[in-house]
Amino acid sequence: MIVGNLTPELLISAPRRGPAVPNPDGTLALYTESAYTSGKARKGFHTLDVTTGVSSLILSDDEAYEPGWLGDGTNTIIYLRNGRMGVTFVLTMDVDRVPPEPSLAGYIRAPVQCLKTKGLSDGTVAFTVLGYADTHGKLLNTDTIGTRGARVYSSSLLRHGDLQMPPYTYTIWYSVLSKQDGTWSIADDLHNALGGTDLHIPHMMGRYGDLKNQYDLCESGIVVAVDTTDPCGPAGRDASNVYLINIDSFSTGACEAPREIKALMQGDDSPGIYAMPQFSPDGSMIGFLRTEGSNHERSHIYIYLTMQSQRAISVFSMVTGKPWPLAPTGFRFSADGHSLYITANDCGQVGLYHLDLQPNAYPRPLLRNGTVSACYPLGRSDVNGALVTSSTFVDSCLYQVVSHDPCSEPAMLSSSSNHGAKLGLSPTQVSEIYFEGAGNYTVHAWIMKPRHFDTTKKLPVAILVHGGTPNNAWLNAWDMKWNAAAFAEQGYVVVLPNITGSTGYGQDFATGIYGDWGGRPYDDLVNCLHTLRNIPGIDVDNAIIAGAGYGGYLMNWIQGRPLARRFKAMVCHAGIFSTRSLALRSNPPPSGISLNSLELYNPAHPNLLRNWKTPMLVIHNEKDTVSPIGEGLATYNNLQSLKVPSQFLTFTDESHEIVKEENSLEWYRSVFAWINRFTGVASGQRHADDAPTEFSSS
């Protein structure tokens, strides 16, 4: 495929890779790759030679998903495949065979996901999946049952999102695979790990990404993080707990009742959010993340000894004894279980660190350029280091091998876009600035310039405001939803400010938004625009601003205030129009919004609504459960009543975010058409010396 500028079409069609997962001896890695072409997503499984970096396609199947190493010590993989009427097929494949051929191990009479496996001492393989259970605790095929129009709720808290969830319990199912005559097959019955309890796991994504992070298994059991809710207070509070389920037999289903693992707290013992429970390689330890409240800047790693502990203990407080200023976003045990690989957000980068589990140890940085999304030990010994998956603003996927040796540089195995070159991008387009915030603090912002940026020519500015505050930030990462490079290649200098409330800059900065939703963040944006005046090649008098979620709320808040007059156009995606019902509708309630301060930063205040003048594109989806579509309709109707140039874009089959490729393409086309209309940018204009590039997925 021949490409020039990074257009929306190229962005959507470019191949996307999943994390690279090494085999038991660390010689091969397995990853998925998908590409959207001719109106359809094409999917395949690939292996990567860890020594040479050479990739090989082993399966092309649009219905296959979640491949993983079987766990029997060989190069056999296991994966799931969608069948008709909700049936899920389980297949294996020996990748050492030439060519590899799928083998049917059996089928499950229901839609399932999040497959995990563990080799057992008797030669069988334990496997687990997530799926629905009926009222009797039996496996439920939701594709073959009718839907009920009426539902009755009696829980202490009810949120809009609850109404969109199926009225069934989501649970862990387990059984074994055995090998006979060279063929793997699954047992007939699947066992409900949470049967007979009132425990269940979330239906959708976990708090820290993939729902697979909600549980783990070892030879003797399963550990799982389940959601609970603290009904205290008028708006309630999210919480969760970790449970250990000892399993006597994965085959017969004999197991003990789930046992809660409690953390030994120092100080605040209020309910927290538990995530990423996982066993050490030998099963002797369980690790998990605990976040205090909804603030990800107060997350801690805890360790529990399965045979000795009464309570789990904090790694930094009670193992190493040395506090760490960064807040972990994830972790993984090393191959021998004596150390941890830890990821943490620090100033717009999610780096990788190594920590020995011993007194006075301190995390040592292994990788700090970009955003690490996955890390796996290579082989059965720590001497081989780890295989790391990451991304940057210009590269959607990087596979690297990192070593514990402080003198060794990471070894690059594969870059999906040759460090951006296949997309016409370069790391030199990315820079950073710091500017004074609204108080005694500084604010960090990323800047993405077009390839042919010339300081002698002034270009318009696009300021993008992230959502998810206070548990989010603009990272040096590839983003399909708000791709900074795609905005830049339209002809903008893109500014990504991590305003008050962003993570990765310390607890005080993240919690500075509490009770100040439209205060400090708004003032930070004012100062940001002022600072940009001093940067050559930027025309701050020809600027647009856009945001989603909390960023969308800020668009509505800004509209009624003087800052809005500084922009030629605005884009509001899934923004809150009125805060009056927000605290009672959301779970957990947004930071800074309480029953006593709902009106303080309410965009819908009459004195502000009449001030709306800046042209705005309003995007709100019909299935949005975080910010219901009525918020977007109110925003649009107010603009129309004031005769402000405005458009309303909605997707009937999308929720809070855009996930379908064809919808994402239309989103980018609509957003770019809107902002280009008011800034005078000619969309898709090609520079005279653009050299087309041969694009391939290798």
Short mmCIF file of C-alpha atoms in Angstrom, two decimals, residues 138-614:
data_model
loop_
_atom_site.label_atom_id
_atom_site.label_comp_id
_atom_site.label_asym_id
_atom_site.label_seq_id
_atom_site.Cartn_x
_atom_site.Cartn_y
_atom_site.Cartn_z
CA LYS A 138 -25.06 -22.87 35.29
CA LEU A 139 -23.34 -21.69 32.12
CA LEU A 140 -25.65 -19.35 30.21
CA ASN A 141 -25.72 -18.78 26.46
CA THR A 142 -26.96 -15.20 26.22
CA ASP A 143 -27.21 -15.44 22.42
CA THR A 144 -30.04 -17.96 22.54
CA ILE A 145 -32.33 -16.44 25.16
CA GLY A 146 -34.90 -13.72 24.75
CA THR A 147 -34.65 -10.32 26.36
CA ARG A 148 -37.05 -9.02 28.97
CA GLY A 149 -38.44 -5.53 28.60
CA ALA A 150 -39.06 -5.06 32.32
CA ARG A 151 -36.48 -5.11 35.10
CA VAL A 152 -36.84 -4.49 38.81
CA TYR A 153 -33.90 -3.19 40.89
CA SER A 154 -33.61 -3.09 44.66
CA SER A 155 -29.87 -2.47 45.12
CA SER A 156 -28.73 0.46 47.22
CA LEU A 157 -27.29 2.27 44.21
CA LEU A 158 -28.44 2.35 40.60
CA ARG A 159 -26.51 3.98 37.78
CA HIS A 160 -27.37 4.60 34.16
CA GLY A 161 -24.69 2.12 33.12
CA ASP A 162 -26.35 -0.62 35.17
CA LEU A 163 -29.38 -0.44 32.90
CA GLN A 164 -27.24 -1.41 29.91
CA MET A 165 -25.75 -4.52 31.54
CA PRO A 166 -27.35 -7.95 31.08
CA PRO A 167 -29.22 -9.00 34.24
CA TYR A 168 -26.97 -12.03 34.71
CA THR A 169 -23.92 -12.87 36.81
CA TYR A 170 -20.50 -12.81 35.18
CA THR A 171 -18.16 -15.45 36.57
CA ILE A 172 -15.06 -17.63 36.08
CA TRP A 173 -15.45 -21.07 34.51
CA TYR A 174 -12.72 -23.72 34.75
CA SER A 175 -11.91 -27.23 33.60
CA VAL A 176 -8.97 -29.17 32.12
CA LEU A 177 -7.57 -30.21 28.78
CA SER A 178 -6.01 -33.65 28.36
CA LYS A 179 -4.00 -35.14 25.52
CA GLN A 180 -4.86 -38.47 23.93
CA ASP A 181 -3.28 -39.85 20.76
CA GLY A 182 -1.56 -36.53 20.16
CA THR A 183 -4.78 -34.48 20.32
CA TRP A 184 -5.86 -32.12 23.08
CA SER A 185 -9.49 -32.17 24.23
CA ILE A 186 -11.47 -30.38 26.93
CA ALA A 187 -13.60 -32.04 29.59
CA ASP A 188 -17.34 -31.95 29.08
CA ASP A 189 -18.22 -29.90 32.14
CA LEU A 190 -17.13 -26.40 33.10
CA HIS A 191 -17.22 -25.49 36.78
CA ASN A 192 -18.34 -22.16 38.22
CA ALA A 193 -15.55 -20.83 40.45
CA LEU A 194 -17.92 -18.36 42.14
CA GLY A 195 -20.93 -20.66 42.28
CA GLY A 196 -22.92 -20.58 45.51
CA THR A 197 -21.61 -17.11 46.40
CA ASP A 198 -22.84 -13.57 45.80
CA LEU A 199 -19.51 -12.67 44.18
CA HIS A 200 -19.18 -11.70 40.53
CA ILE A 201 -16.71 -9.90 38.33
CA PRO A 202 -17.37 -6.87 36.10
CA HIS A 203 -19.15 -7.47 32.79
CA MET A 204 -16.94 -5.15 30.81
CA MET A 205 -13.37 -3.85 30.95
CA GLY A 206 -11.35 -4.06 34.13
CA ARG A 207 -10.19 -0.94 35.93
CA TYR A 208 -6.67 -1.35 34.59
CA GLY A 209 -7.36 -2.28 31.00
CA ASP A 210 -7.94 -5.85 29.85
CA LEU A 211 -10.58 -7.75 31.79
CA LYS A 212 -8.02 -10.58 32.00
CA ASN A 213 -6.35 -8.48 34.68
CA GLN A 214 -9.25 -9.25 37.03
CA TYR A 215 -8.03 -12.78 37.77
CA ASP A 216 -5.19 -15.32 37.55
CA LEU A 217 -4.67 -19.04 38.14
CA CYS A 218 -1.97 -21.40 39.35
CA GLU A 219 -1.81 -25.17 39.83
CA SER A 220 -3.75 -25.01 43.08
CA GLY A 221 -6.29 -22.27 42.60
CA ILE A 222 -7.63 -18.99 41.29
CA VAL A 223 -7.27 -15.44 42.59
CA VAL A 224 -9.84 -12.85 41.53
CA ALA A 225 -10.71 -9.20 42.15
CA VAL A 226 -14.46 -8.68 42.47
CA ASP A 227 -16.34 -5.40 42.58
CA THR A 228 -18.31 -4.30 45.61
CA THR A 229 -19.94 -1.00 46.48
CA ASP A 230 -19.78 0.96 49.68
CA PRO A 231 -23.28 2.45 50.04
CA CYS A 232 -22.21 4.94 52.69
CA GLY A 233 -22.75 8.53 51.69
CA PRO A 234 -25.32 9.97 49.32
CA ALA A 235 -23.41 9.11 46.15
CA GLY A 236 -21.90 5.79 47.14
CA ARG A 237 -18.35 4.71 46.51
CA ASP A 238 -16.67 2.15 44.33
CA ALA A 239 -14.70 -0.58 46.06
CA SER A 240 -13.50 -4.11 45.43
CA ASN A 241 -11.87 -7.07 47.15
CA VAL A 242 -9.48 -9.89 46.30
CA TYR A 243 -10.45 -13.52 46.89
CA LEU A 244 -8.43 -16.74 46.76
CA ILE A 245 -10.17 -19.93 45.64
CA ASN A 246 -8.23 -23.09 46.45
CA ILE A 247 -9.07 -25.78 43.90
CA ASP A 248 -8.51 -29.44 44.75
CA SER A 249 -9.28 -30.63 41.23
CA PHE A 250 -9.74 -28.59 38.06
CA SER A 251 -11.25 -31.73 36.53
CA THR A 252 -13.94 -32.60 39.07
CA GLY A 253 -14.51 -29.03 40.21
CA ALA A 254 -13.75 -29.77 43.87
CA CYS A 255 -12.80 -26.48 45.50
CA GLU A 256 -12.97 -24.48 48.72
CA ALA A 257 -15.15 -21.44 49.26
CA PRO A 258 -13.56 -18.14 48.17
CA ARG A 259 -11.45 -16.60 50.94
CA GLU A 260 -10.95 -12.85 51.10
CA ILE A 261 -7.36 -11.61 51.13
CA LYS A 262 -7.18 -8.56 53.33
CA ALA A 263 -4.43 -5.99 53.17
CA LEU A 264 -2.54 -4.88 56.25
CA MET A 265 -3.22 -1.16 56.18
CA GLN A 266 -1.17 1.61 57.70
CA GLY A 267 -3.44 4.56 58.36
CA ASP A 268 -6.43 4.81 56.01
CA ASP A 269 -8.35 1.51 56.05
CA SER A 270 -11.29 2.77 54.00
CA PRO A 271 -12.51 0.66 51.06
CA GLY A 272 -10.18 0.63 48.09
CA ILE A 273 -10.04 -0.63 44.54
CA TYR A 274 -8.12 -3.87 44.01
CA ALA A 275 -6.82 -4.89 40.60
CA MET A 276 -4.33 -7.10 38.76
CA PRO A 277 -4.23 -10.04 41.18
CA GLN A 278 -1.59 -12.52 40.06
CA PHE A 279 0.39 -15.50 41.30
CA SER A 280 4.16 -15.68 41.37
CA PRO A 281 5.55 -18.32 38.96
CA ASP A 282 5.65 -21.02 41.68
CA GLY A 283 2.29 -20.01 43.18
CA SER A 284 3.77 -19.21 46.59
CA MET A 285 2.87 -15.51 46.45
CA ILE A 286 -0.02 -13.39 45.27
CA GLY A 287 0.47 -9.79 44.26
CA PHE A 288 -2.13 -7.13 43.54
CA LEU A 289 -2.61 -3.39 43.22
CA ARG A 290 -4.66 -1.45 45.74
CA THR A 291 -5.81 2.08 44.98
CA GLU A 292 -7.15 4.30 47.72
CA GLY A 293 -10.51 5.61 46.58
CA SER A 294 -10.59 6.64 42.92
CA ASN A 295 -7.19 8.36 42.89
CA HIS A 296 -4.68 6.35 40.85
CA GLU A 297 -1.85 8.46 42.30
CA ARG A 298 -2.38 6.53 45.53
CA SER A 299 -1.90 2.99 44.25
CA HIS A 300 0.29 0.45 46.02
CA ILE A 301 1.53 -3.08 45.33
CA TYR A 302 0.73 -5.70 47.97
CA ILE A 303 2.20 -9.19 48.40
CA TYR A 304 0.46 -12.13 50.06
CA LEU A 305 2.22 -15.40 50.98
CA THR A 306 -0.29 -18.13 50.17
CA MET A 307 0.91 -20.57 52.85
CA GLN A 308 1.83 -18.15 55.66
CA SER A 309 0.25 -14.72 55.44
CA GLN A 310 -2.62 -13.53 57.56
CA ARG A 311 -2.77 -10.32 55.54
CA ALA A 312 -1.14 -8.91 52.43
CA ILE A 313 1.64 -6.40 53.05
CA SER A 314 2.71 -3.31 51.12
CA VAL A 315 5.86 -3.87 49.06
CA PHE A 316 7.32 -0.42 49.60
CA SER A 317 6.27 0.01 53.22
CA MET A 318 6.97 -3.46 54.61
CA VAL A 319 9.25 -5.33 52.17
CA THR A 320 11.76 -2.84 50.82
CA GLY A 321 11.08 -0.23 53.50
CA LYS A 322 11.82 2.58 51.04
CA PRO A 323 8.93 4.74 49.77
CA TRP A 324 8.68 5.39 46.03
CA PRO A 325 7.21 8.68 44.77
CA LEU A 326 5.66 7.12 41.66
CA ALA A 327 2.31 5.33 41.64
CA PRO A 328 2.43 1.86 40.02
CA THR A 329 0.03 1.30 37.12
CA GLY A 330 0.91 -2.37 36.74
CA PHE A 331 3.43 -5.06 37.66
CA ARG A 332 4.54 -8.60 36.93
CA PHE A 333 6.63 -11.12 38.84
CA SER A 334 10.05 -11.95 37.43
CA ALA A 335 10.80 -15.49 36.24
CA ASP A 336 12.13 -16.59 39.64
CA GLY A 337 9.55 -14.60 41.62
CA HIS A 338 12.24 -12.74 43.59
CA SER A 339 11.66 -9.38 41.92
CA LEU A 340 9.01 -7.33 40.15
CA TYR A 341 8.71 -5.52 36.85
CA ILE A 342 6.69 -2.36 37.57
CA THR A 343 5.11 0.17 35.24
CA ALA A 344 4.42 3.72 36.41
CA ASN A 345 3.25 6.98 34.85
CA ASP A 346 5.87 9.71 35.20
CA CYS A 347 5.50 13.05 33.38
CA GLY A 348 3.62 11.72 30.38
CA GLN A 349 5.61 8.49 29.98
CA VAL A 350 4.73 5.04 31.33
CA GLY A 351 8.13 3.59 32.12
CA LEU A 352 9.30 0.13 33.17
CA TYR A 353 11.19 -0.42 36.43
CA HIS A 354 12.79 -3.42 38.14
CA LEU A 355 12.52 -3.98 41.89
CA ASP A 356 14.15 -6.70 43.99
CA LEU A 357 11.88 -7.97 46.77
CA GLN A 358 14.35 -7.40 49.58
CA PRO A 359 15.03 -4.76 52.25
CA ASN A 360 16.35 -1.38 51.09
CA ALA A 361 15.78 -2.18 47.41
CA TYR A 362 14.64 0.63 45.11
CA PRO A 363 13.08 0.49 41.63
CA ARG A 364 15.62 0.84 38.83
CA PRO A 365 14.45 2.25 35.47
CA LEU A 366 14.72 -0.12 32.51
CA LEU A 367 12.77 1.81 29.88
CA ARG A 368 11.47 5.38 30.00
CA ASN A 369 10.74 6.43 26.43
CA GLY A 370 7.12 5.90 25.44
CA THR A 371 4.33 4.01 27.14
CA VAL A 372 4.84 0.41 28.24
CA SER A 373 1.66 -1.65 27.87
CA ALA A 374 2.95 -5.18 28.58
CA CYS A 375 5.99 -6.94 30.03
CA TYR A 376 6.77 -10.67 30.27
CA PRO A 377 9.89 -12.44 31.60
CA LEU A 378 11.87 -14.20 28.88
CA GLY A 379 12.30 -17.87 29.67
CA ARG A 380 12.56 -19.53 33.06
CA SER A 381 15.56 -17.51 34.27
CA ASP A 382 15.93 -13.82 35.00
CA VAL A 383 19.22 -13.62 33.11
CA ASN A 384 17.30 -13.28 29.84
CA GLY A 385 15.48 -10.13 30.91
CA ALA A 386 11.97 -9.35 29.73
CA LEU A 387 10.02 -8.85 26.51
CA VAL A 388 8.33 -5.43 26.51
CA THR A 389 5.52 -4.03 24.38
CA SER A 390 5.24 -0.25 24.15
CA SER A 391 4.18 2.60 21.86
CA THR A 392 4.92 6.27 21.21
CA PHE A 393 3.24 9.22 19.51
CA VAL A 394 4.67 8.05 16.17
CA ASP A 395 4.80 4.24 16.54
CA SER A 396 1.78 2.13 17.37
CA CYS A 397 3.77 -0.88 18.62
CA LEU A 398 7.35 -1.61 19.66
CA TYR A 399 8.75 -4.96 20.83
CA GLN A 400 11.98 -4.73 22.83
CA VAL A 401 14.07 -6.94 25.10
CA VAL A 402 15.27 -5.25 28.28
CA SER A 403 18.01 -6.52 30.56
CA HIS A 404 18.63 -6.08 34.28
CA ASP A 405 22.17 -5.01 33.44
CA PRO A 406 22.30 -1.22 33.96
CA CYS A 407 24.94 -0.96 31.22
CA SER A 408 22.75 -2.64 28.59
CA GLU A 409 20.47 -0.75 26.22
CA PRO A 410 17.07 -2.20 25.26
CA ALA A 411 17.33 -4.41 22.17
CA MET A 412 14.78 -3.52 19.49
CA LEU A 413 13.06 -6.57 17.98
CA SER A 414 10.33 -4.96 15.93
CA SER A 415 8.74 -1.59 15.21
CA SER A 416 5.35 -1.80 13.51
CA SER A 417 5.94 1.41 11.52
CA ASN A 418 9.74 1.58 11.48
CA HIS A 419 9.65 4.24 14.19
CA GLY A 420 6.97 6.16 12.30
CA ALA A 421 8.68 6.18 8.88
CA LYS A 422 6.06 3.92 7.27
CA LEU A 423 3.42 6.45 8.27
CA GLY A 424 5.49 9.43 7.21
CA LEU A 425 6.19 10.36 10.83
CA SER A 426 9.33 11.04 12.84
CA PRO A 427 10.15 11.26 16.56
CA THR A 428 11.56 14.74 15.85
CA GLN A 429 7.98 16.00 15.48
CA VAL A 430 7.44 15.53 19.23
CA SER A 431 8.58 18.02 21.87
CA GLU A 432 7.62 19.15 25.39
CA ILE A 433 7.04 22.40 27.21
CA TYR A 434 6.46 23.40 30.83
CA PHE A 435 4.55 26.51 31.83
CA GLU A 436 3.26 28.14 34.99
CA GLY A 437 -0.07 26.84 36.20
CA ALA A 438 -2.79 28.67 38.08
CA GLY A 439 -0.85 28.41 41.35
CA ASN A 440 2.59 27.56 42.65
CA TYR A 441 3.14 24.68 40.24
CA THR A 442 4.15 23.99 36.64
CA VAL A 443 2.16 22.22 33.94
CA HIS A 444 3.61 19.85 31.37
CA ALA A 445 2.39 19.68 27.78
CA TRP A 446 3.31 17.61 24.75
CA ILE A 447 3.60 19.30 21.37
CA MET A 448 3.19 17.47 18.06
CA LYS A 449 4.20 19.37 14.92
CA PRO A 450 3.60 18.48 11.27
CA ARG A 451 6.48 16.84 9.41
CA HIS A 452 7.24 19.95 7.41
CA PHE A 453 6.98 22.43 10.26
CA ASP A 454 8.73 25.69 9.42
CA THR A 455 9.26 28.27 12.15
CA THR A 456 9.10 31.05 9.55
CA LYS A 457 5.49 30.17 8.76
CA LYS A 458 2.81 30.36 11.41
CA LEU A 459 0.48 27.37 11.70
CA PRO A 460 -2.85 27.14 13.55
CA VAL A 461 -3.00 25.53 16.98
CA ALA A 462 -5.13 22.58 18.10
CA ILE A 463 -5.35 22.21 21.88
CA LEU A 464 -6.69 18.80 22.92
CA VAL A 465 -7.99 18.29 26.47
CA HIS A 466 -7.99 14.71 27.76
CA GLY A 467 -10.84 13.02 29.60
CA GLY A 468 -10.86 10.67 32.56
CA THR A 469 -9.63 13.25 35.06
CA PRO A 470 -8.21 12.69 37.64
CA ASN A 471 -7.15 9.23 36.48
CA ASN A 472 -5.78 10.04 33.07
CA ALA A 473 -3.13 12.03 31.22
CA TRP A 474 -1.77 12.61 27.74
CA LEU A 475 0.94 9.98 27.34
CA ASN A 476 3.69 9.47 24.80
CA ALA A 477 1.62 6.68 23.30
CA TRP A 478 -0.23 5.75 20.13
CA ASP A 479 -3.90 6.67 20.49
CA MET A 480 -6.52 5.60 17.97
CA LYS A 481 -9.25 7.80 19.44
CA TRP A 482 -7.41 11.15 19.61
CA ASN A 483 -4.33 10.63 17.47
CA ALA A 484 -2.09 13.67 17.83
CA ALA A 485 -0.11 12.85 14.67
CA ALA A 486 -3.29 12.72 12.58
CA PHE A 487 -4.29 16.17 13.83
CA ALA A 488 -0.78 17.49 13.16
CA GLU A 489 -0.69 16.14 9.61
CA GLN A 490 -3.82 18.16 8.86
CA GLY A 491 -1.59 21.21 9.31
CA TYR A 492 -1.83 22.00 13.04
CA VAL A 493 0.61 22.40 15.86
CA VAL A 494 -1.06 20.07 18.36
CA VAL A 495 -0.76 20.86 22.06
CA LEU A 496 -1.62 18.22 24.67
CA PRO A 497 -1.57 19.87 28.11
CA ASN A 498 -1.63 17.70 31.23
CA ILE A 499 -3.61 20.20 33.26
CA THR A 500 -4.48 19.99 36.96
CA GLY A 501 -5.99 16.59 37.71
CA SER A 502 -3.67 14.65 35.40
CA THR A 503 -1.80 11.62 36.70
CA GLY A 504 1.96 11.17 36.62
CA TYR A 505 2.80 14.44 38.36
CA GLY A 506 2.22 13.53 42.00
CA GLN A 507 -0.75 13.17 44.30
CA ASP A 508 -1.13 16.88 45.03
CA PHE A 509 -1.37 17.72 41.34
CA ALA A 510 -3.90 14.95 40.63
CA THR A 511 -6.13 15.82 43.59
CA GLY A 512 -5.84 19.55 42.90
CA ILE A 513 -8.97 19.18 40.82
CA TYR A 514 -11.05 18.09 43.83
CA GLY A 515 -13.65 20.75 44.46
CA ASP A 516 -12.18 22.78 41.62
CA TRP A 517 -13.42 21.13 38.42
CA GLY A 518 -13.65 24.35 36.44
CA GLY A 519 -11.10 26.39 38.39
CA ARG A 520 -7.45 25.38 38.21
CA PRO A 521 -7.84 23.34 34.99
CA TYR A 522 -9.48 26.31 33.26
CA ASP A 523 -6.76 28.68 34.44
CA ASP A 524 -4.09 26.21 33.31
CA LEU A 525 -5.53 26.37 29.79
CA VAL A 526 -5.50 30.16 29.88
CA ASN A 527 -1.82 30.10 30.82
CA CYS A 528 -1.10 27.45 28.20
CA LEU A 529 -2.44 29.63 25.41
CA HIS A 530 -0.45 32.58 26.73
CA THR A 531 2.77 30.51 26.76
CA LEU A 532 2.26 29.36 23.17
CA ARG A 533 2.59 32.96 21.98
CA ASN A 534 6.31 32.73 22.68
CA ILE A 535 6.90 29.68 20.45
CA PRO A 536 7.98 30.45 16.86
CA GLY A 537 5.77 29.13 14.08
CA ILE A 538 2.55 29.04 16.12
CA ASP A 539 -0.45 31.27 15.38
CA VAL A 540 -2.37 31.42 18.66
CA ASP A 541 -4.89 33.75 17.03
CA ASN A 542 -5.96 30.87 14.78
CA ALA A 543 -6.63 28.16 17.35
CA ILE A 544 -9.19 25.47 18.05
CA ILE A 545 -9.81 23.46 21.21
CA ALA A 546 -11.37 20.01 21.59
CA GLY A 547 -12.03 17.53 24.38
CA ALA A 548 -13.90 14.38 25.36
CA GLY A 549 -15.40 13.20 28.64
CA TYR A 550 -14.07 15.57 31.27
CA GLY A 551 -12.46 17.43 28.39
CA GLY A 552 -15.92 17.68 26.84
CA TYR A 553 -17.26 19.10 30.08
CA LEU A 554 -14.50 21.74 29.96
CA MET A 555 -15.57 22.67 26.42
CA ASN A 556 -19.05 23.49 27.74
CA TRP A 557 -17.60 25.30 30.76
CA ILE A 558 -15.23 27.32 28.57
CA GLN A 559 -18.05 28.30 26.18
CA GLY A 560 -19.60 30.56 28.79
CA ARG A 561 -16.33 32.22 29.78
CA PRO A 562 -13.84 34.61 28.14
CA LEU A 563 -11.37 31.90 27.06
CA ALA A 564 -13.84 30.62 24.44
CA ARG A 565 -13.49 33.87 22.46
CA ARG A 566 -9.84 32.98 21.83
CA PHE A 567 -10.76 29.99 19.66
CA LYS A 568 -12.09 29.83 16.12
CA ALA A 569 -13.93 26.56 16.78
CA MET A 570 -14.50 23.90 19.44
CA VAL A 571 -15.27 20.17 19.51
CA CYS A 572 -17.17 18.67 22.45
CA HIS A 573 -17.31 14.86 22.62
CA ALA A 574 -19.48 13.29 25.36
CA GLY A 575 -19.34 16.41 27.49
CA ILE A 576 -21.46 17.09 30.57
CA PHE A 577 -23.89 19.96 30.05
CA SER A 578 -25.37 20.17 33.54
CA THR A 579 -23.74 18.97 36.77
CA ARG A 580 -26.98 18.95 38.76
CA SER A 581 -27.67 15.23 38.41
CA LEU A 582 -24.11 14.11 37.69
CA ALA A 583 -23.12 13.13 41.22
CA LEU A 584 -26.14 10.87 41.68
CA ARG A 585 -26.00 9.41 38.16
CA SER A 586 -22.30 8.52 38.14
CA ASN A 587 -20.46 5.76 39.94
CA PRO A 588 -18.06 6.68 41.35
CA PRO A 589 -19.05 10.35 41.56
CA PRO A 590 -16.63 12.57 39.63
CA SER A 591 -13.90 14.27 41.61
CA GLY A 592 -14.85 17.74 42.73
CA ILE A 593 -18.59 17.22 42.29
CA SER A 594 -20.68 16.86 45.43
CA LEU A 595 -24.24 17.63 46.40
CA ASN A 596 -23.03 20.81 48.10
CA SER A 597 -21.10 22.19 45.15
CA LEU A 598 -23.03 21.13 42.07
CA GLU A 599 -23.66 24.68 40.88
CA LEU A 600 -20.14 25.98 41.45
CA TYR A 601 -18.84 24.84 38.07
CA ASN A 602 -22.07 24.13 36.23
CA PRO A 603 -21.86 25.00 32.50
CA ALA A 604 -25.66 25.17 32.40
CA HIS A 605 -25.90 28.20 34.67
CA PRO A 606 -28.16 30.75 32.91
CA ASN A 607 -25.58 33.51 33.30
CA LEU A 608 -23.11 31.40 31.32
CA LEU A 609 -25.40 29.87 28.71
CA ARG A 610 -26.20 33.22 27.15
CA ASN A 611 -22.48 33.81 26.55
CA TRP A 612 -21.98 30.87 24.19
CA LYS A 613 -20.62 32.21 20.88
CA THR A 614 -17.83 29.97 19.57
#
